[in-house]
XYZ file of C-alpha atoms in Angstrom:
393
model
C 0.031 0.142 -0.023
C 0.846 3.581 -0.580
C 2.832 5.043 2.345
C 1.674 8.498 4.184
C 3.835 10.440 6.411
C 2.007 12.677 9.073
C 4.478 15.128 10.981
C 2.665 16.617 14.168
C 0.484 14.347 16.801
C -2.157 16.879 17.849
C -5.451 16.438 16.873
C -5.113 17.580 13.506
C -2.630 15.417 12.514
C -4.047 12.106 14.394
C -7.354 12.855 12.323
C -5.173 13.268 9.184
C -3.536 10.089 9.807
C -6.875 8.460 10.740
C -8.443 9.403 7.246
C -5.418 8.256 4.802
C -5.251 4.830 6.828
C -8.814 4.489 6.348
C -8.122 4.655 3.019
C -5.902 2.213 2.865
C -2.481 4.296 3.618
C 0.411 2.555 5.453
C 0.852 5.989 7.458
C 3.426 7.076 9.960
C 2.903 9.600 12.358
C 6.482 11.496 13.112
C 6.232 13.853 16.615
C 8.735 15.565 18.040
C 7.993 15.544 21.890
C 8.434 11.946 23.609
C 4.274 11.539 23.900
C 1.459 12.438 21.466
C -1.323 14.630 21.837
C -0.040 16.913 24.615
C -1.762 20.097 23.720
C -4.825 17.856 23.731
C -4.493 16.692 27.328
C -3.764 19.892 28.935
C -7.000 20.746 27.354
C -8.284 18.376 28.807
C -7.359 19.983 32.446
C -10.479 22.347 31.909
C -12.920 19.993 30.875
C -11.701 19.566 26.836
C -14.570 21.994 25.311
C -14.903 19.882 22.117
C -17.121 21.922 20.257
C -20.198 24.419 20.732
C -23.779 23.317 19.653
C -25.305 26.113 17.601
C -26.493 27.236 14.039
C -23.949 26.293 11.363
C -23.799 30.220 10.366
C -23.565 31.630 13.863
C -20.538 28.725 14.569
C -18.834 29.908 11.524
C -18.744 33.734 11.975
C -16.400 32.821 15.179
C -13.438 32.504 12.830
C -13.964 36.000 11.253
C -11.856 36.873 8.020
C -10.959 33.069 7.711
C -14.815 31.907 7.888
C -14.788 31.598 4.353
C -11.494 29.684 3.912
C -12.614 26.848 6.867
C -15.840 27.111 5.341
C -15.997 23.620 3.718
C -14.088 21.889 5.988
C -16.107 22.556 8.852
C -19.102 21.584 6.738
C -17.464 18.068 6.367
C -16.704 17.855 10.036
C -18.344 20.393 11.752
C -19.803 20.329 15.612
C -22.640 17.667 14.989
C -19.356 15.456 13.741
C -17.318 16.257 16.515
C -19.691 15.168 18.886
C -20.566 11.811 16.873
C -16.953 10.954 16.588
C -16.430 11.470 20.600
C -19.615 9.156 20.825
C -18.011 6.555 18.538
C -15.072 6.694 20.783
C -17.035 5.353 23.354
C -17.291 9.045 25.508
C -20.371 10.545 25.712
C -20.608 13.918 25.558
C -23.175 16.894 26.842
C -24.411 20.451 26.371
C -23.649 23.011 29.068
C -25.962 26.285 29.307
C -23.599 28.188 26.970
C -23.780 25.607 24.279
C -20.373 24.240 25.068
C -19.766 20.704 24.093
C -17.795 18.566 26.465
C -17.066 14.819 27.325
C -19.212 13.472 30.164
C -15.973 12.522 31.480
C -14.570 15.911 31.803
C -10.867 15.072 30.962
C -9.287 14.510 27.476
C -7.455 11.077 28.581
C -10.101 8.147 27.702
C -10.989 10.212 23.999
C -6.974 10.153 23.692
C -6.908 6.410 24.334
C -9.547 5.693 22.410
C -8.099 7.610 19.443
C -4.849 6.457 19.445
C -5.710 2.681 19.614
C -8.404 3.108 16.798
C -5.409 4.599 14.915
C -2.718 1.615 15.817
C -5.804 -1.053 14.766
C -5.647 0.913 11.271
C -2.424 -0.066 11.500
C -0.873 3.574 11.969
C 2.700 3.749 13.645
C 3.760 6.160 15.225
C 7.262 7.776 15.772
C 8.209 10.040 18.801
C 10.919 12.407 19.465
C 10.971 12.355 15.399
C 11.823 16.037 14.637
C 11.161 17.552 11.056
C 14.078 19.261 9.464
C 12.592 20.076 6.452
C 13.684 19.134 2.828
C 16.870 18.281 1.567
C 16.490 15.193 -1.090
C 13.520 13.994 0.728
C 11.697 14.694 3.957
C 14.671 15.287 6.600
C 13.926 14.289 10.182
C 16.180 14.255 13.315
C 15.505 10.940 14.986
C 17.144 9.036 18.362
C 18.839 7.370 15.847
C 20.088 9.659 13.744
C 18.996 11.922 11.071
C 17.232 9.709 8.160
C 15.594 10.957 4.866
C 12.387 9.617 3.617
C 10.243 10.115 0.907
C 6.725 9.316 0.677
C 4.046 9.982 -1.689
C 2.072 12.261 0.465
C 2.977 14.244 4.040
C 0.497 16.027 6.045
C 2.333 18.917 8.079
C 0.217 18.995 11.444
C 3.443 20.950 13.286
C 1.071 23.505 15.461
C 1.258 27.202 15.837
C 3.626 29.302 18.209
C 2.382 28.714 22.059
C 2.820 26.594 24.411
C 6.163 25.426 23.255
C 7.225 22.957 25.467
C 3.744 20.898 24.945
C 5.172 20.726 20.906
C 3.710 24.127 19.164
C 6.963 26.184 18.829
C 6.676 27.366 15.391
C 10.410 25.951 14.479
C 8.704 24.942 11.072
C 8.422 28.298 9.542
C 11.934 28.501 8.832
C 11.576 25.661 6.497
C 8.636 26.951 4.239
C 8.997 30.375 1.998
C 8.695 33.319 4.143
C 5.699 35.316 2.055
C 3.959 32.042 2.753
C 4.075 32.640 6.611
C 1.767 35.782 8.036
C 3.474 36.641 11.316
C 2.526 34.941 14.543
C 0.476 37.068 17.045
C -1.128 35.928 20.158
C -4.686 34.912 20.686
C -6.487 33.846 23.348
C -4.550 35.497 25.935
C -4.582 37.600 28.760
C -3.276 41.177 29.634
C -0.989 42.894 31.501
C -2.063 45.465 34.104
C -0.502 47.448 36.039
C -2.153 47.201 39.208
C -1.299 49.763 42.196
C -0.260 47.511 45.461
C -3.806 47.578 47.270
C -4.997 45.364 44.541
C -2.104 42.413 45.638
C -5.168 40.706 48.300
C -7.267 40.261 45.182
C -4.711 38.383 43.031
C -6.308 34.645 42.103
C -10.066 35.714 43.139
C -12.605 35.308 40.006
C -14.648 38.205 38.991
C -18.343 36.628 38.015
C -21.114 38.790 36.719
C -19.938 41.252 34.401
C -19.778 41.944 30.887
C -16.726 43.088 28.817
C -16.514 45.233 25.501
C -13.669 45.274 23.637
C -14.831 47.519 20.415
C -17.798 45.383 18.755
C -17.030 42.689 20.455
C -18.578 41.461 24.101
C -18.037 38.491 26.702
C -20.226 37.742 29.704
C -17.475 34.958 31.059
C -15.489 35.966 33.835
C -12.107 36.570 34.731
C -9.344 36.373 37.377
C -7.217 38.801 38.562
C -3.595 37.842 39.167
C -0.389 39.945 39.635
C 0.422 39.976 35.701
C -3.040 41.475 34.639
C -6.492 39.528 33.841
C -6.665 35.974 32.489
C -9.484 33.554 31.703
C -12.181 33.013 29.059
C -13.750 36.661 29.528
C -10.994 38.175 28.531
C -9.712 35.504 25.926
C -13.513 36.035 23.952
C -12.566 40.094 23.626
C -8.718 39.309 23.425
C -8.282 39.411 19.588
C -10.240 43.157 19.360
C -8.011 44.284 22.291
C -4.857 43.275 20.986
C -5.950 44.858 17.376
C -6.424 47.822 19.331
C -9.661 48.140 21.189
C -9.976 49.535 24.777
C -11.125 47.000 27.347
C -14.264 48.519 29.112
C -16.075 46.510 32.057
C -19.450 46.345 32.694
C -19.990 45.511 36.178
C -23.516 45.461 36.815
C -24.567 44.189 33.275
C -28.319 42.792 34.432
C -29.369 46.747 35.823
C -29.820 49.794 33.583
C -28.097 53.535 34.783
C -31.458 54.470 36.068
C -31.783 51.168 37.930
C -28.601 51.558 39.062
C -29.156 55.376 40.003
C -32.363 54.356 41.948
C -31.228 51.840 43.826
C -27.656 54.257 45.173
C -30.411 56.885 46.386
C -32.444 54.485 48.528
C -29.725 54.549 51.470
C -28.974 57.522 53.064
C -26.348 60.311 51.744
C -24.047 59.518 55.263
C -23.362 56.113 54.333
C -20.090 55.371 52.972
C -19.376 54.850 49.217
C -18.141 50.961 50.457
C -21.606 50.238 51.719
C -23.961 51.896 49.261
C -22.229 49.329 46.667
C -22.387 46.748 49.103
C -25.820 47.074 51.040
C -27.959 48.925 47.286
C -26.040 47.056 44.817
C -24.717 44.085 46.345
C -21.393 44.748 44.557
C -18.463 42.168 46.121
C -15.473 43.311 47.359
C -13.566 42.100 44.176
C -16.296 44.089 41.914
C -15.501 47.148 44.431
C -11.833 47.197 44.316
C -11.795 47.052 40.486
C -14.032 49.966 40.519
C -11.846 52.145 43.194
C -9.199 51.192 41.138
C -9.826 52.694 38.257
C -12.739 55.051 38.610
C -13.044 58.926 37.452
C -15.395 61.307 38.402
C -17.749 61.788 41.386
C -21.044 60.388 42.861
C -22.871 61.869 39.850
C -21.077 59.683 37.481
C -20.895 56.621 39.203
C -24.013 54.872 37.542
C -22.489 55.198 33.936
C -19.000 54.375 35.539
C -20.089 51.181 36.667
C -21.466 50.598 33.401
C -18.631 51.427 31.476
C -15.641 51.465 33.076
C -12.309 51.829 31.049
C -9.159 49.387 31.976
C -6.190 50.564 31.087
C -4.001 47.309 29.314
C -0.216 47.699 29.329
C -0.294 44.951 26.833
C -0.946 40.971 26.058
C 1.102 38.198 27.784
C 3.855 36.618 25.970
C 2.960 34.563 22.984
C 4.021 31.444 24.157
C 1.712 31.984 27.167
C -1.082 32.420 24.754
C -3.941 29.717 24.533
C -3.643 29.738 20.610
C -2.333 31.725 17.752
C -3.346 33.804 15.033
C -1.080 33.989 11.923
C 0.864 30.775 10.198
C 0.670 29.176 6.854
C -1.398 31.694 4.932
C -4.542 29.823 2.486
C -3.368 31.636 -0.669
C -0.483 29.055 -1.042
C -2.891 26.087 -0.384
C -4.621 24.553 -2.865
C -8.837 23.569 -2.139
C -7.164 20.074 -0.467
C -4.916 22.134 1.773
C -1.858 20.828 -0.278
C 1.101 23.284 -0.934
C 0.659 24.869 -4.545
C 4.625 24.769 -5.156
C 5.041 21.279 -3.242
C 2.814 18.763 -4.336
C 1.700 15.901 -2.054
C 2.187 17.837 0.879
C -0.792 18.743 2.792
C -1.019 21.363 5.810
C -3.777 21.436 8.710
C -4.442 22.433 12.295
C -3.070 25.542 14.094
C -0.295 25.947 11.623
C -2.804 27.593 9.298
C -3.412 31.055 9.034
C -7.006 31.479 11.182
C -8.289 31.917 14.724
C -10.950 31.755 16.739
C -12.185 32.228 20.725
C -11.978 29.609 22.912
C -15.621 27.743 23.205
C -15.037 24.609 21.024
C -14.327 26.501 18.173
C -10.272 25.855 18.046
C -10.487 22.356 18.786
C -13.145 21.776 15.963
C -11.267 23.509 12.958
C -8.088 21.213 14.228
C -10.279 18.443 13.888
C -11.905 19.533 10.699
C -8.732 20.795 8.814
C -6.812 17.533 9.434
C -9.900 15.512 8.299
C -9.997 17.579 4.861
C -6.490 17.428 4.532
C -6.040 13.752 5.332
C -8.896 13.039 2.809
C -7.540 14.927 -0.030
C -3.732 13.703 0.848
C -5.463 10.075 0.378
C -7.206 10.526 -2.595
C -4.264 12.257 -4.453
C -1.838 9.439 -3.058
C -4.548 6.928 -4.924
C -4.445 8.957 -8.025
C -0.524 9.286 -8.229
C -0.423 5.337 -7.809
C -3.047 4.444 -10.345
C -1.020 6.931 -13.079
C 2.177 5.248 -11.924
C 0.436 1.871 -12.693
C -0.714 2.674 -16.228
């Protein structure tokens, strides 16, 4: 049978290997780290958000400017297919109140074990500590046994982005592709630095719940975590792209109340009551929210309702690229054909986070990685089979 090589053993690479093996190809998966699926397992520490159950067009809009490029792939392997795949692997799923879909086990290891078991039954071979070094009279790999050169009919690159280098996504692969094929990496779904005053230290490590964050036209009702470094957590991640691209961050500390309602509640208490007591008794504002308000508040009592609804938070900059949950940038779609094959290197396909797309957390990241791996694997298999038939004639 025709051989195939996958470089990178994350979700995209494993899905590509699955589709090629199911098509009858002998597949080797090369992974630079000592074990496979490391970032997949890390994602499982927060419950493994597989996908999101919502109307298809709503789901697709999460990919912004790359929605059009990703549409056929997510149509082929989208949110429902991800759920069906998990169930077929013996992992039942459930949908939370926000539409996010999780395995009932709330961790990644059972699903990964089942996935790897399926691949081994299909004959897929794994080679760990095999690092791709580009091309030179074949595909060059640094292995524990020394440098090897192999020349498979098809290769799927699934090398990851440029965050969490210790898990394998270090972006080193960019040196082996033409510079104009790569959009520079930028952090995505990341925290931001804030220059807190000393009195905020006692609140570090506490979550801030029941707020709305706004940056430009993007809004989030997720919670955030205060830390010595700034703001972290799902709420800030959802608006991080807008902040990164220049929008200011504004907090609504009481999203379920209007300015008028806040004004009325504040004036039900005596004027001689302290501001802290008014905020606590009239508005049920907890100590963490009070601290944030006092940290950034400008203006007097007359401005307080408006301030509570639109509190500007000065940002000192994003956290470093390697700390980001994911990255924007990567291999541009313009250098790939409709099947995700490199136009200047026939037989070489690409998938996963190394492609130039981004999305917020909430199931969109993992779904797109699986979908692009599925798409690249199927097209790579079709290419290999067609080439084999042509050679036989």
